[in-house]
Amino acid sequence: MDNTKKNSIDLSLFKRLLEYIKPYNKVFIGVFISVVLLAIFGALRPYILQQAIDNNISTKTLEGFFPYILVMLALLVFEVSFQLIFIYYSGWLGQSVVKDIRVKLFNHMLRFKMKYYDNSSVGVLITRSVTDMERIADIFGEGLFMIFRDSLTMVVVAGVMVFINWKLSLIVFLMLPLVLYATRIFQKYMKKAFEEVRTEISNLNSFVQERVTGMKILQLFTREDTEYKHFKAINERHKKGWLKTVWYNSIFFPIAELSGSITIGLVAWYGGLDAVMHNSSSLGDLTAFVMMIPMLFRPLRQIADKFNTFQMGMVAATRVFKVIDTKSQIDDTGTLIANQFKGDIIFKNVRFSYIENEVVLKDISLDVKAGQTVAIVGATGAGKSTIINLLNRFYEIDKGKILIDSKDIKTFSLVSLRSQIAVVLQDVFLFADTILNNITLNNPDITEAQVIQAAKDIGVHDFISSLPNGYNYNVKERGVMLSSGQRQLISFLRAYVTNPSILVLDEATSSVDSYSEQLIQTATDKITKGRTSIVIAHRLATIIKADKIIVMDAGEIVEQGTHSELLKTENGYYKNLYEVQFMKEISA
């Protein structure tokens, strides 16, 4: 039952792949016609040679011999021409199909919830988007059409064999079951081996990607030797997976080759005796069969080889479609377009858990008036950043409501909602691109002139201009060419140029030098003026001027008020926190 189920799943998967061929039906039909003609042309050559030998060479008759030469030449020309068409357009079709699937996959991944990425390996997703896609392309370029061509060639060749000499054909056909059985066993074990190989490739990609990204940490903690040993172990498993495929190939192909050689020997022996003793087999028959036996057995061997390619592609397709079929998108059914927010924000009894039954926010209620600057403080893990994630709808709340301008944020389209909320994160991510493109994120609505003016407004133009090539300076992967403070300034400018209705600064000054902090503080005063702003900070000195300070602890709001009001609370959470930081700064 399991095998039947597995085969039906493979069949449905194959049908699903064929759906992507529909936009390229003309090319598909052209490749199909080429396959049919190639099979016919290939089988006709031995037949024409057999006729030439029996009618002219054996009888030493010149008359009528030249037309056979012309026909043979024409067959070769046609075969080469259609072979060119077949190879090019089957590969073109495979790459076109994969292009469409890859675009669909990436578009799907762009809309996953953050929770999906919290639980997924980046290396595995890269494997799905790149390596697995090439294996799917091979299904069409080297697998499906090749298998069909070879299968059709075998059928046509077998028919020509029977037409020429059924007795010799019977000898050939008696050997086929052995090769077919060996092929079936070979395919079964190769599929298991390729599934193992694909798993180990994903593990290898994931391991290397994470270690290269975290190389600084590995070297800081002198973990090079340990990680080297881990890599050797993973690489060894990867090698063993591939060696299984090599082992199966080394067994099957010699068997297939030996079977073909034995068949040729039997045909030569029986046909030769028959020609001498009974004269029912001719020299042309023997010559044609010697040519056609490899044409019958070699495709069978190639089918097994191409089936490996096909199996690898199907395994890769299974993994890719598993990602595409993953339902992990935020429900984007909102119809309202948020062109501009006034800025009123209300959380009503909001409860949220990243992991089921592990509550992070416990019935949070808060009210932020339009134009206010509200600071959220508390210990690590108190739930401060979670509030920002929920405001942007990166995660869905378990209970309660979040309102902006008295409207549930679910009623707004995701794009318009997020376009009105600019966030400056503590952990700044910059792409391997120019400063200008990292600021605009290639948004055509933001011009270079606007970026320069915004940089001047917040006081970072001089810093950018001092870099080689200025705004066209390439910061390399993750912005490694800039200091943490400089990266934070770029991130701040990125938020500023979008002219958001609501600004969020999540620990925006926690890891910058004093000079950069002064620049950001000056810019903060400018950008927050008349705009709803939420500031999350550990360093309380940066939020003293806030209109309201919300103090959180263990997912709950424990205090609210202005800086001066909270300092008046005896044994208050905020007061104790402020005094501890104030004493540290004095002692420093």
XYZ file of C-alpha atoms in Angstrom:
588
model
C 0.000 0.000 0.000
C 2.832 2.384 0.843
C 4.442 1.806 -2.520
C 1.180 2.451 -4.318
C 0.641 5.612 -2.356
C 4.173 6.724 -3.048
C 3.782 6.135 -6.766
C 0.470 8.055 -6.845
C 2.119 10.958 -5.049
C 4.948 10.896 -7.595
C 2.405 10.858 -10.425
C 0.511 13.829 -9.002
C 3.803 15.644 -8.528
C 4.747 14.948 -12.140
C 1.381 16.251 -13.340
C 1.945 19.367 -11.289
C 5.298 19.928 -12.975
C 3.692 19.517 -16.386
C 1.306 22.371 -15.525
C 4.283 24.727 -15.805
C 4.856 23.623 -19.416
C 1.526 25.027 -20.610
C 2.879 28.532 -21.424
C 5.490 26.839 -23.628
C 3.237 24.320 -25.402
C 4.604 25.151 -28.878
C 8.167 24.460 -27.792
C 7.035 21.288 -26.024
C 5.305 20.031 -29.182
C 8.381 20.897 -31.262
C 10.632 18.917 -28.923
C 8.153 16.021 -28.980
C 8.163 15.936 -32.796
C 11.974 16.022 -32.779
C 12.021 13.013 -30.448
C 9.730 11.011 -32.738
C 11.744 11.853 -35.863
C 15.058 11.053 -34.155
C 13.778 7.607 -33.213
C 12.621 6.967 -36.798
C 15.814 8.282 -38.417
C 17.984 6.232 -36.058
C 16.156 2.993 -36.819
C 16.096 3.596 -40.606
C 19.884 3.745 -40.947
C 20.479 0.021 -40.149
C 17.573 -0.902 -42.427
C 18.990 1.095 -45.364
C 22.402 -0.481 -44.762
C 20.844 -3.961 -44.704
C 19.155 -3.279 -48.055
C 22.364 -1.966 -49.572
C 24.355 -5.009 -48.443
C 21.807 -7.603 -49.576
C 20.848 -5.919 -52.862
C 24.200 -4.528 -53.985
C 27.266 -5.407 -51.928
C 26.576 -9.151 -51.549
C 25.621 -9.444 -55.223
C 28.362 -7.024 -56.342
C 25.752 -4.979 -58.201
C 26.459 -1.279 -58.724
C 23.053 -0.372 -60.146
C 20.817 1.209 -57.494
C 23.650 1.490 -54.945
C 24.109 5.265 -55.194
C 20.526 6.106 -54.050
C 21.216 4.179 -50.814
C 24.223 6.426 -50.191
C 22.107 9.562 -50.767
C 19.349 8.314 -48.470
C 21.902 7.464 -45.752
C 23.482 10.916 -46.096
C 20.071 12.597 -45.912
C 19.194 10.591 -42.787
C 22.429 11.676 -41.108
C 21.824 15.355 -41.974
C 18.255 15.228 -40.678
C 19.324 13.361 -37.550
C 22.010 15.937 -36.718
C 19.604 18.842 -37.372
C 16.831 17.467 -35.185
C 19.353 16.422 -32.533
C 20.424 20.074 -32.344
C 16.791 21.216 -32.059
C 16.055 18.575 -29.434
C 19.060 19.295 -27.186
C 18.714 23.095 -27.307
C 14.963 23.406 -26.860
C 14.617 20.667 -24.244
C 17.239 22.548 -22.188
C 15.507 25.870 -22.944
C 12.182 24.434 -21.815
C 13.694 23.147 -18.571
C 15.245 26.501 -17.719
C 12.027 28.359 -18.600
C 9.934 26.116 -16.356
C 12.436 26.470 -13.513
C 12.479 30.239 -13.943
C 8.728 30.318 -13.375
C 8.876 27.965 -10.383
C 11.782 29.876 -8.825
C 9.942 33.195 -9.187
C 6.849 31.664 -7.608
C 8.914 30.190 -4.771
C 10.740 33.436 -4.005
C 7.538 35.477 -4.192
C 5.964 32.980 -1.767
C 8.930 33.196 0.606
C 8.786 37.002 0.608
C 5.359 36.798 2.206
C 6.037 34.231 4.911
C 5.410 35.158 8.498
C 8.482 35.921 10.561
C 7.600 32.826 12.586
C 8.444 30.670 9.573
C 11.953 32.103 9.403
C 12.315 31.770 13.164
C 11.996 28.002 12.725
C 13.715 27.518 9.346
C 17.329 27.128 8.283
C 18.572 29.780 5.859
C 20.927 27.256 4.256
C 18.061 24.864 3.534
C 15.977 27.625 1.930
C 18.958 28.623 -0.232
C 19.288 24.994 -1.338
C 15.609 24.941 -2.280
C 15.916 28.197 -4.281
C 19.137 27.396 -6.138
C 20.453 23.816 -6.137
C 17.090 22.058 -6.110
C 15.902 24.258 -8.943
C 18.732 23.097 -11.196
C 17.782 19.497 -10.491
C 14.209 20.283 -11.568
C 15.531 21.818 -14.808
C 17.366 18.541 -15.463
C 14.011 16.714 -15.439
C 13.236 18.334 -18.787
C 16.724 18.944 -20.169
C 18.264 15.565 -19.347
C 15.532 13.400 -17.842
C 11.998 13.325 -19.210
C 12.652 13.906 -22.925
C 15.751 11.733 -22.926
C 13.804 8.868 -21.368
C 10.999 9.301 -23.888
C 13.443 9.499 -26.805
C 15.303 6.370 -25.736
C 12.059 4.481 -25.041
C 10.653 5.382 -28.446
C 13.938 4.468 -30.104
C 13.756 1.017 -28.483
C 10.189 0.492 -29.710
C 10.996 1.551 -33.277
C 14.223 -0.474 -33.370
C 12.409 -3.543 -32.027
C 9.778 -3.161 -34.736
C 12.429 -2.887 -37.467
C 14.162 -5.966 -36.042
C 10.972 -8.018 -36.277
C 10.357 -6.713 -39.796
C 13.864 -7.694 -40.955
C 14.216 -11.101 -39.229
C 11.860 -12.364 -36.542
C 14.099 -15.314 -35.580
C 17.076 -13.109 -34.761
C 14.687 -10.708 -32.994
C 13.520 -13.513 -30.732
C 17.086 -14.099 -29.509
C 17.454 -10.409 -28.728
C 14.110 -10.199 -26.934
C 14.913 -13.181 -24.734
C 17.779 -11.192 -23.182
C 15.666 -8.083 -22.515
C 13.852 -9.329 -19.353
C 17.196 -9.744 -17.568
C 18.212 -6.173 -18.330
C 14.743 -4.851 -17.520
C 14.763 -6.592 -14.141
C 18.227 -5.246 -13.347
C 17.059 -1.777 -14.390
C 14.056 -1.945 -12.069
C 16.182 -2.975 -9.087
C 18.708 -0.276 -9.968
C 16.033 2.444 -10.075
C 14.618 1.391 -6.707
C 17.914 1.655 -4.864
C 19.035 4.774 -6.708
C 15.922 6.652 -5.607
C 16.682 5.931 -1.954
C 20.294 6.928 -2.471
C 19.382 10.235 -4.120
C 16.950 11.122 -1.342
C 19.807 10.620 1.096
C 22.125 12.722 -1.071
C 19.635 15.615 -1.248
C 19.225 15.569 2.543
C 22.974 15.676 3.100
C 23.409 18.485 0.550
C 20.850 20.563 2.472
C 22.645 19.840 5.753
C 25.973 20.768 4.206
C 24.661 24.030 2.731
C 22.994 24.977 5.992
C 26.104 24.235 8.057
C 28.463 26.166 5.761
C 26.125 29.161 5.433
C 25.712 29.534 9.195
C 29.426 29.107 9.947
C 30.523 31.564 7.272
C 27.985 34.113 8.557
C 29.117 33.577 12.153
C 32.848 33.262 11.394
C 33.751 36.125 13.681
C 32.141 34.405 16.662
C 33.875 31.109 15.851
C 37.275 32.775 15.752
C 36.618 34.893 18.830
C 35.867 31.760 20.840
C 38.543 29.661 19.082
C 36.042 27.098 17.790
C 37.852 26.506 14.489
C 39.025 22.963 15.290
C 35.643 21.927 16.689
C 33.718 23.229 13.679
C 36.302 21.669 11.373
C 35.552 18.272 12.928
C 31.808 18.846 12.608
C 32.243 19.782 8.954
C 34.329 16.669 8.292
C 31.566 14.509 9.787
C 28.838 16.133 7.660
C 31.031 15.987 4.570
C 31.736 12.309 5.235
C 28.012 11.558 5.332
C 27.616 13.498 2.095
C 30.408 11.465 0.490
C 28.885 8.180 1.652
C 25.543 9.163 0.135
C 27.173 9.825 -3.252
C 29.292 6.672 -3.033
C 26.098 4.624 -2.784
C 25.047 5.985 -6.182
C 28.528 5.254 -7.575
C 28.349 1.698 -6.221
C 24.943 1.028 -7.779
C 26.166 2.454 -11.104
C 29.302 0.306 -11.001
C 27.136 -2.810 -10.644
C 24.390 -2.024 -13.132
C 26.262 -0.635 -16.145
C 28.703 -3.573 -16.502
C 25.699 -5.952 -16.333
C 23.913 -3.993 -19.054
C 27.062 -3.844 -21.200
C 27.731 -7.562 -20.760
C 24.130 -8.376 -21.682
C 24.467 -6.432 -24.932
C 27.752 -8.135 -25.820
C 26.340 -11.615 -25.108
C 23.307 -10.832 -27.275
C 25.506 -9.738 -30.199
C 27.496 -12.964 -29.822
C 24.366 -15.120 -29.821
C 22.950 -13.313 -32.860
C 26.244 -13.690 -34.750
C 26.444 -17.385 -33.835
C 22.855 -18.296 -34.663
C 22.581 -15.967 -37.668
C 25.858 -17.204 -39.104
C 24.815 -20.858 -38.795
C 21.404 -20.055 -40.217
C 22.944 -18.189 -43.167
C 25.299 -21.059 -43.977
C 22.960 -23.984 -43.364
C 19.501 -22.683 -44.285
C 20.193 -19.383 -46.036
C 17.254 -17.742 -44.231
C 19.458 -15.056 -42.640
C 21.495 -12.753 -44.834
C 24.731 -10.851 -44.340
C 22.666 -7.664 -44.398
C 20.463 -9.011 -41.598
C 23.473 -9.771 -39.405
C 25.024 -6.359 -40.090
C 21.767 -4.553 -39.323
C 21.290 -6.496 -36.089
C 24.861 -5.810 -34.960
C 24.046 -2.101 -35.434
C 20.597 -2.260 -33.809
C 21.418 -4.331 -30.718
C 23.417 -1.464 -29.182
C 20.591 0.864 -30.272
C 18.231 -1.335 -28.254
C 20.376 -2.034 -25.195
C 22.187 1.313 -24.916
C 18.936 3.304 -24.619
C 17.844 0.887 -21.911
C 21.066 1.570 -20.061
C 20.716 5.307 -20.693
C 17.125 5.232 -19.499
C 18.381 3.942 -16.148
C 21.008 6.686 -16.080
C 18.533 9.398 -17.069
C 16.057 7.974 -14.609
C 18.613 8.840 -11.921
C 18.503 12.419 -13.146
C 14.739 12.281 -13.257
C 14.600 10.894 -9.698
C 16.909 13.613 -8.392
C 14.698 16.202 -10.047
C 11.544 14.684 -8.574
C 13.080 14.587 -5.101
C 14.099 18.238 -5.520
C 10.607 19.124 -6.803
C 9.048 17.465 -3.759
C 11.165 19.659 -1.479
C 10.498 22.842 -3.455
C 6.738 22.303 -3.633
C 6.722 21.566 0.082
C 7.922 25.144 0.635
C 5.479 26.535 -1.943
C 2.603 24.636 -0.293
C 3.501 25.927 3.164
C 0.705 28.127 4.468
C 2.533 30.649 6.591
C 1.346 33.994 5.263
C -0.197 36.812 7.232
C -3.871 37.103 6.333
C -3.818 40.068 3.943
C -7.536 40.609 3.384
C -7.584 44.256 4.364
C -9.133 46.580 1.813
C -8.329 49.988 3.327
C -5.334 51.850 1.926
C -3.367 53.749 4.548
C -2.150 56.776 2.604
C -1.406 58.725 5.775
C -2.063 57.981 9.421
C -3.033 60.564 11.967
C -1.130 58.387 14.418
C -3.438 57.255 17.242
C -2.412 53.751 18.384
C -4.433 51.569 20.753
C -3.668 48.067 22.054
C -6.775 46.446 23.578
C -6.165 43.394 25.787
C -3.542 42.010 23.409
C -2.274 38.542 24.194
C 0.487 36.944 22.130
C 2.707 33.836 22.114
C 5.585 33.012 19.781
C 5.232 29.401 20.918
C 1.858 27.979 21.869
C 1.135 28.160 25.620
C 4.242 30.296 26.238
C 2.666 33.735 26.621
C 4.892 36.715 25.828
C 2.339 39.535 26.101
C -0.342 39.171 28.754
C -3.456 41.189 27.942
C -1.554 44.372 27.109
C -3.559 47.597 26.823
C -1.966 50.904 25.915
C -2.990 54.165 24.283
C -0.664 56.343 22.194
C -2.016 59.692 21.042
C -1.201 61.131 17.627
C 2.044 63.084 17.655
C 3.225 61.676 20.995
C 6.656 60.217 21.606
C 6.158 57.146 23.751
C 9.066 55.212 25.235
C 8.878 51.551 26.209
C 11.431 50.311 28.732
C 12.047 47.108 30.625
C 14.437 44.234 31.042
C 15.436 41.952 28.163
C 12.566 39.614 27.342
C 9.921 41.897 28.815
C 8.098 42.050 25.455
C 9.134 45.492 24.184
C 10.187 44.494 20.671
C 7.210 42.134 20.409
C 4.884 45.146 20.524
C 6.630 46.529 17.426
C 6.437 43.192 15.621
C 2.689 43.074 16.247
C 2.144 46.672 15.187
C 3.681 45.822 11.782
C 1.732 42.555 11.658
C 4.833 40.397 11.384
C 2.960 38.028 13.693
C -0.736 37.465 14.390
C -2.011 38.155 17.890
C -3.723 35.411 19.896
C -6.348 37.692 21.395
C -7.388 41.352 21.509
C -7.178 44.172 18.982
C -4.636 46.674 17.686
C -6.096 49.901 16.336
C -4.580 52.764 14.389
C -6.777 55.824 14.023
C -9.628 53.805 15.542
C -9.417 51.133 12.820
C -8.267 47.550 13.308
C -4.910 47.135 11.576
C -6.256 43.969 9.918
C -8.568 46.156 7.835
C -5.562 47.813 6.141
C -3.647 46.162 3.330
C -0.269 44.944 4.564
C 1.702 47.005 2.048
C -0.014 50.267 2.927
C 0.150 49.557 6.683
C 3.864 48.860 6.692
C 4.634 51.713 4.312
C 3.371 54.148 6.983
C 5.441 52.638 9.814
C 9.219 53.110 9.667
C 11.356 51.008 11.992
C 15.000 51.472 12.971
C 16.218 48.213 14.451
C 19.063 47.581 16.854
C 20.514 44.913 14.583
C 20.943 46.830 11.332
C 20.979 44.784 8.132
C 22.618 46.281 5.056
C 22.792 44.584 1.672
C 25.961 44.202 -0.400
C 25.143 47.326 -2.399
C 25.687 51.063 -2.446
C 24.690 53.328 0.429
C 22.099 54.961 -1.828
C 20.428 51.659 -2.705
C 20.513 50.569 0.944
C 18.657 53.752 1.855
C 16.077 53.702 -0.939
C 15.900 49.874 -1.214
C 15.600 50.542 -4.971
C 12.327 52.400 -4.521
C 11.973 54.454 -7.746
C 9.809 57.017 -5.902
C 12.781 58.101 -3.769
C 15.328 60.121 -5.741
C 18.981 60.655 -4.938
C 18.282 64.344 -4.433
C 15.695 63.505 -1.769
C 18.159 61.201 -0.015
C 20.866 63.854 -0.005
C 18.467 66.473 1.337
C 17.262 64.081 4.051
C 20.862 63.330 4.999
C 21.561 67.040 5.335
C 18.435 67.486 7.430
C 19.535 64.963 10.032
C 23.231 65.784 9.845
C 24.749 62.667 8.225
C 25.531 64.090 4.776
C 29.118 64.974 5.704
C 29.791 61.466 6.995
C 28.501 59.838 3.796
C 30.300 62.340 1.549
C 33.603 61.515 3.260
C 33.414 57.886 2.093
C 34.955 56.812 -1.246
C 32.311 57.404 -3.953
C 30.019 58.951 -1.360
C 26.459 57.704 -1.755
C 27.675 55.127 -4.293
C 30.041 53.513 -1.782
C 29.501 49.743 -1.672
C 29.204 48.627 1.957
C 29.684 44.916 1.060
C 27.777 42.030 2.634
C 25.878 43.013 5.795
C 27.592 46.414 5.696
C 30.963 45.158 6.978
C 32.759 48.202 5.534
C 30.999 50.468 8.060
C 31.149 50.676 11.841
C 28.092 49.745 13.899
C 27.395 53.431 14.509
C 27.645 54.247 10.801
C 25.341 51.357 9.915
C 22.848 52.672 12.454
C 22.948 56.124 10.860
C 22.252 54.612 7.422
C 19.333 52.685 8.911
C 17.988 55.841 10.495
C 18.210 57.708 7.189
C 16.490 54.760 5.470
C 13.510 55.229 7.786
C 13.531 59.024 7.538
C 13.329 59.262 3.714
C 10.077 57.280 3.624
C 8.341 60.104 5.529
C 6.424 57.686 7.767
C 3.306 58.464 9.776
C 4.638 56.406 12.675
C 8.287 56.041 13.641
C 9.701 53.195 15.728
C 13.215 53.244 17.177
C 14.028 49.809 18.572
C 17.204 50.144 20.679
C 18.430 52.508 17.962
C 21.249 53.979 20.072
C 22.213 50.936 22.118
C 25.385 50.043 20.191
C 26.701 53.322 18.790
C 29.480 55.663 19.828
C 28.776 58.974 21.527
C 29.227 60.989 18.315
C 26.794 58.808 16.364
C 24.390 58.888 19.306
C 24.414 62.698 19.240
C 23.624 62.635 15.513
C 20.780 60.191 16.035
C 19.437 62.104 19.026
C 19.418 65.333 16.987
C 17.705 63.539 14.121
C 15.236 61.945 16.527
C 14.163 65.341 17.831
C 13.607 66.492 14.248
C 11.829 63.444 12.855
C 9.596 62.823 15.870
C 8.279 66.361 15.958
C 4.566 66.229 15.156
C 4.790 62.499 14.392
C 3.726 59.520 16.497
C 6.934 57.851 17.688
C 7.655 54.779 19.749
C 11.117 54.513 21.268
C 12.370 51.284 22.811
C 15.526 51.752 24.852
C 17.648 50.298 27.621
C 19.505 53.576 28.080
C 16.988 55.692 29.949
C 18.851 58.950 29.392
C 17.733 58.867 25.746
C 14.006 58.888 26.519
C 13.721 61.394 29.369
C 11.879 63.853 27.074
C 9.268 61.285 26.022
C 5.610 62.304 26.414
C 4.884 58.963 28.031
C 7.039 56.111 29.321
C 5.599 52.609 29.473
C 7.419 50.219 31.791
C 7.141 46.502 31.018
C 8.098 43.419 32.975
C 7.498 39.779 32.022
C 4.988 40.645 29.291
C 2.925 43.082 31.381
C 2.742 46.849 31.723
C 3.694 47.615 35.319
C 3.957 51.423 35.167
C 3.059 54.344 32.901
C 3.753 58.064 33.078
C 6.265 60.780 32.283
C 9.857 60.593 33.465
C 9.238 62.966 36.358
C 6.017 61.201 37.370
C 7.630 57.791 37.436
C 10.557 59.012 39.522
C 8.092 60.057 42.208
C 6.811 56.493 42.604
C 8.305 54.987 45.749
C 10.119 51.705 45.042
C 8.862 51.981 41.493
C 10.274 49.713 38.799
C 11.322 52.636 36.609
C 12.804 54.615 39.477
C 14.954 51.659 40.556
C 16.023 51.046 36.952
C 16.954 54.692 36.440
C 18.897 54.941 39.672
C 20.900 51.824 38.857
C 21.847 53.182 35.420
C 22.565 56.658 36.824
C 24.922 55.206 39.436
C 26.703 53.148 36.769
C 27.261 56.241 34.622
C 28.656 58.177 37.606
C 31.015 55.335 38.565
C 32.142 55.038 34.948
